[in-house]
């Protein structure tokens, strides 16, 4: 069984272990996106009261109730949208959605998402702005994830 909560914490730890001044920007952006992905998947399982993807949702009054919850793959917004009550809260925080886009597309191009970064050798993109977005998204998920 996958441990998305544990993977989230491990990837956050990986990011802080990488020296910021030694051209590890791509790795930091990539691992940061994976960390957010893992946190969202962990919340998605909790939201539907299941242990594994493909199990039927046990969340009464949810549109997916008694239907299989599919793994959202690398879709950060897809994961959010599969938690309608949580997504509604997310949509009410415009800053969250802006910061989530920065995590999803750290090079500011919708052609290259955080997963595709593994094929990019380097970037001149600032880590500072990305770090603000990463901290905002993680903080928001930590705070609001407790309401699931």
mmCIF file of C-alpha atoms in Angstrom:
data_model
loop_
_atom_site.group_PDB
_atom_site.id
_atom_site.type_symbol
_atom_site.label_atom_id
_atom_site.label_comp_id
_atom_site.label_asym_id
_atom_site.label_seq_id
_atom_site.Cartn_x
_atom_site.Cartn_y
_atom_site.Cartn_z
ATOM 1 C CA UNK A 1 0.000 0.000 0.000
ATOM 2 C CA UNK A 2 1.236 3.474 -0.856
ATOM 3 C CA UNK A 3 1.882 5.858 2.005
ATOM 4 C CA UNK A 4 1.039 9.242 0.527
ATOM 5 C CA UNK A 5 1.195 11.062 3.876
ATOM 6 C CA UNK A 6 4.648 9.636 4.572
ATOM 7 C CA UNK A 7 5.818 10.391 1.024
ATOM 8 C CA UNK A 8 4.629 13.986 1.407
ATOM 9 C CA UNK A 9 6.740 14.459 4.528
ATOM 10 C CA UNK A 10 9.738 12.722 2.955
ATOM 11 C CA UNK A 11 9.633 14.866 -0.212
ATOM 12 C CA UNK A 12 9.342 18.042 1.896
ATOM 13 C CA UNK A 13 12.406 16.877 3.788
ATOM 14 C CA UNK A 14 14.220 16.174 0.506
ATOM 15 C CA UNK A 15 13.581 19.736 -0.643
ATOM 16 C CA UNK A 16 15.089 21.248 2.479
ATOM 17 C CA UNK A 17 18.100 18.925 2.225
ATOM 18 C CA UNK A 18 19.034 20.193 -1.245
ATOM 19 C CA UNK A 19 21.382 23.195 -1.166
ATOM 20 C CA UNK A 20 19.545 26.218 -2.592
ATOM 21 C CA UNK A 21 22.698 27.751 -4.044
ATOM 22 C CA UNK A 22 24.010 24.779 -6.023
ATOM 23 C CA UNK A 23 21.731 24.686 -9.055
ATOM 24 C CA UNK A 24 19.193 22.224 -7.662
ATOM 25 C CA UNK A 25 16.240 24.390 -8.683
ATOM 26 C CA UNK A 26 14.763 21.844 -11.098
ATOM 27 C CA UNK A 27 14.995 19.057 -8.505
ATOM 28 C CA UNK A 28 13.404 21.292 -5.866
ATOM 29 C CA UNK A 29 10.526 22.267 -8.183
ATOM 30 C CA UNK A 30 10.016 18.636 -9.234
ATOM 31 C CA UNK A 31 10.090 17.197 -5.707
ATOM 32 C CA UNK A 32 7.918 20.027 -4.412
ATOM 33 C CA UNK A 33 5.230 19.228 -6.961
ATOM 34 C CA UNK A 34 5.426 15.566 -5.992
ATOM 35 C CA UNK A 35 5.107 16.532 -2.311
ATOM 36 C CA UNK A 36 1.913 18.511 -3.005
ATOM 37 C CA UNK A 37 0.614 15.654 -5.169
ATOM 38 C CA UNK A 38 1.185 13.178 -2.325
ATOM 39 C CA UNK A 39 -0.522 15.446 0.213
ATOM 40 C CA UNK A 40 -3.555 15.850 -2.040
ATOM 41 C CA UNK A 41 -3.757 12.088 -2.604
ATOM 42 C CA UNK A 42 -3.554 11.481 1.133
ATOM 43 C CA UNK A 43 -6.360 13.987 1.706
ATOM 44 C CA UNK A 44 -8.411 12.432 -1.097
ATOM 45 C CA UNK A 45 -8.254 9.015 0.555
ATOM 46 C CA UNK A 46 -9.176 10.539 3.927
ATOM 47 C CA UNK A 47 -11.990 12.580 2.385
ATOM 48 C CA UNK A 48 -13.626 9.485 0.911
ATOM 49 C CA UNK A 49 -12.825 7.369 3.983
ATOM 50 C CA UNK A 50 -10.921 4.745 2.020
ATOM 51 C CA UNK A 51 -7.454 3.195 2.241
ATOM 52 C CA UNK A 52 -6.655 2.651 -1.436
ATOM 53 C CA UNK A 53 -7.643 4.070 -4.783
ATOM 54 C CA UNK A 54 -10.268 2.089 -6.705
ATOM 55 C CA UNK A 55 -12.162 1.445 -3.454
ATOM 56 C CA UNK A 56 -15.695 2.800 -3.312
ATOM 57 C CA UNK A 57 -16.171 6.136 -1.583
ATOM 58 C CA UNK A 58 -17.596 5.837 1.911
ATOM 59 C CA UNK A 59 -18.472 9.524 2.155
ATOM 60 C CA UNK A 60 -22.259 9.831 2.415
ATOM 61 C CA UNK A 61 -23.891 12.652 0.455
ATOM 62 C CA UNK A 62 -20.907 12.851 -1.909
ATOM 63 C CA UNK A 63 -21.412 12.469 -5.657
ATOM 64 C CA UNK A 64 -18.866 9.619 -5.639
ATOM 65 C CA UNK A 65 -20.506 7.790 -2.746
ATOM 66 C CA UNK A 66 -20.392 4.028 -3.312
ATOM 67 C CA UNK A 67 -18.388 4.508 -6.533
ATOM 68 C CA UNK A 68 -14.683 3.803 -7.063
ATOM 69 C CA UNK A 69 -12.343 6.698 -6.326
ATOM 70 C CA UNK A 70 -9.775 6.780 -9.120
ATOM 71 C CA UNK A 71 -6.175 7.830 -8.567
ATOM 72 C CA UNK A 72 -5.854 11.359 -10.011
ATOM 73 C CA UNK A 73 -2.325 10.595 -11.242
ATOM 74 C CA UNK A 74 -0.368 13.878 -11.367
ATOM 75 C CA UNK A 75 -3.481 16.064 -11.642
ATOM 76 C CA UNK A 76 -3.328 18.426 -8.682
ATOM 77 C CA UNK A 77 -6.577 20.166 -9.623
ATOM 78 C CA UNK A 78 -8.189 16.828 -10.444
ATOM 79 C CA UNK A 79 -7.404 15.632 -6.917
ATOM 80 C CA UNK A 80 -8.956 18.785 -5.458
ATOM 81 C CA UNK A 81 -12.057 18.499 -7.644
ATOM 82 C CA UNK A 82 -12.653 14.928 -6.457
ATOM 83 C CA UNK A 83 -13.230 16.387 -2.984
ATOM 84 C CA UNK A 84 -16.174 18.704 -3.763
ATOM 85 C CA UNK A 85 -16.552 20.248 -0.287
ATOM 86 C CA UNK A 86 -12.800 20.769 -0.004
ATOM 87 C CA UNK A 87 -12.607 22.124 -3.563
ATOM 88 C CA UNK A 88 -15.344 24.637 -2.790
ATOM 89 C CA UNK A 89 -13.232 25.907 0.102
ATOM 90 C CA UNK A 90 -10.149 25.997 -2.158
ATOM 91 C CA UNK A 91 -11.973 28.008 -4.832
ATOM 92 C CA UNK A 92 -12.913 30.613 -2.241
ATOM 93 C CA UNK A 93 -9.194 31.297 -1.685
ATOM 94 C CA UNK A 94 -8.057 32.824 -4.969
ATOM 95 C CA UNK A 95 -4.470 33.023 -3.704
ATOM 96 C CA UNK A 96 -4.399 29.262 -3.187
ATOM 97 C CA UNK A 97 -5.319 28.628 -6.807
ATOM 98 C CA UNK A 98 -2.652 31.065 -8.019
ATOM 99 C CA UNK A 99 -0.005 29.431 -5.832
ATOM 100 C CA UNK A 100 -1.134 25.946 -6.867
ATOM 101 C CA UNK A 101 -0.619 26.942 -10.520
ATOM 102 C CA UNK A 102 2.938 28.003 -9.626
ATOM 103 C CA UNK A 103 3.577 24.530 -8.189
ATOM 104 C CA UNK A 104 1.938 22.805 -11.147
ATOM 105 C CA UNK A 105 3.815 24.904 -13.744
ATOM 106 C CA UNK A 106 6.958 26.151 -11.976
ATOM 107 C CA UNK A 107 8.571 27.464 -15.164
ATOM 108 C CA UNK A 108 5.495 29.638 -15.877
ATOM 109 C CA UNK A 109 4.675 27.657 -19.026
ATOM 110 C CA UNK A 110 1.688 25.332 -19.260
ATOM 111 C CA UNK A 111 3.763 23.187 -21.610
ATOM 112 C CA UNK A 112 6.046 22.029 -18.785
ATOM 113 C CA UNK A 113 4.494 20.792 -15.559
ATOM 114 C CA UNK A 114 6.335 19.700 -12.421
ATOM 115 C CA UNK A 115 6.504 16.087 -13.652
ATOM 116 C CA UNK A 116 7.963 17.033 -17.054
ATOM 117 C CA UNK A 117 10.784 18.888 -15.309
ATOM 118 C CA UNK A 118 12.704 15.629 -15.145
ATOM 119 C CA UNK A 119 13.598 16.269 -18.799
ATOM 120 C CA UNK A 120 14.826 19.846 -18.222
ATOM 121 C CA UNK A 121 18.532 20.222 -17.350
ATOM 122 C CA UNK A 122 18.414 23.663 -15.670
ATOM 123 C CA UNK A 123 16.443 26.891 -15.307
ATOM 124 C CA UNK A 124 16.931 30.532 -14.472
ATOM 125 C CA UNK A 125 13.538 30.649 -12.746
ATOM 126 C CA UNK A 126 13.633 32.076 -9.224
ATOM 127 C CA UNK A 127 13.346 29.645 -6.329
ATOM 128 C CA UNK A 128 12.178 32.428 -4.020
ATOM 129 C CA UNK A 129 8.775 32.977 -5.650
ATOM 130 C CA UNK A 130 8.250 29.243 -6.032
ATOM 131 C CA UNK A 131 9.114 28.694 -2.351
ATOM 132 C CA UNK A 132 6.482 31.259 -1.327
ATOM 133 C CA UNK A 133 3.909 29.372 -3.394
ATOM 134 C CA UNK A 134 5.018 26.015 -2.010
ATOM 135 C CA UNK A 135 4.813 27.270 1.578
ATOM 136 C CA UNK A 136 1.394 28.818 0.954
ATOM 137 C CA UNK A 137 -0.056 25.664 -0.628
ATOM 138 C CA UNK A 138 1.400 23.330 2.017
ATOM 139 C CA UNK A 139 0.241 25.620 4.808
ATOM 140 C CA UNK A 140 -3.253 25.835 3.351
ATOM 141 C CA UNK A 141 -3.487 22.060 2.914
ATOM 142 C CA UNK A 142 -2.238 21.451 6.466
ATOM 143 C CA UNK A 143 -4.674 23.936 7.971
ATOM 144 C CA UNK A 144 -7.725 23.005 5.917
ATOM 145 C CA UNK A 145 -6.953 19.297 5.682
ATOM 146 C CA UNK A 146 -7.891 19.038 9.346
ATOM 147 C CA UNK A 147 -11.494 19.860 8.410
ATOM 148 C CA UNK A 148 -11.931 16.783 6.209
#
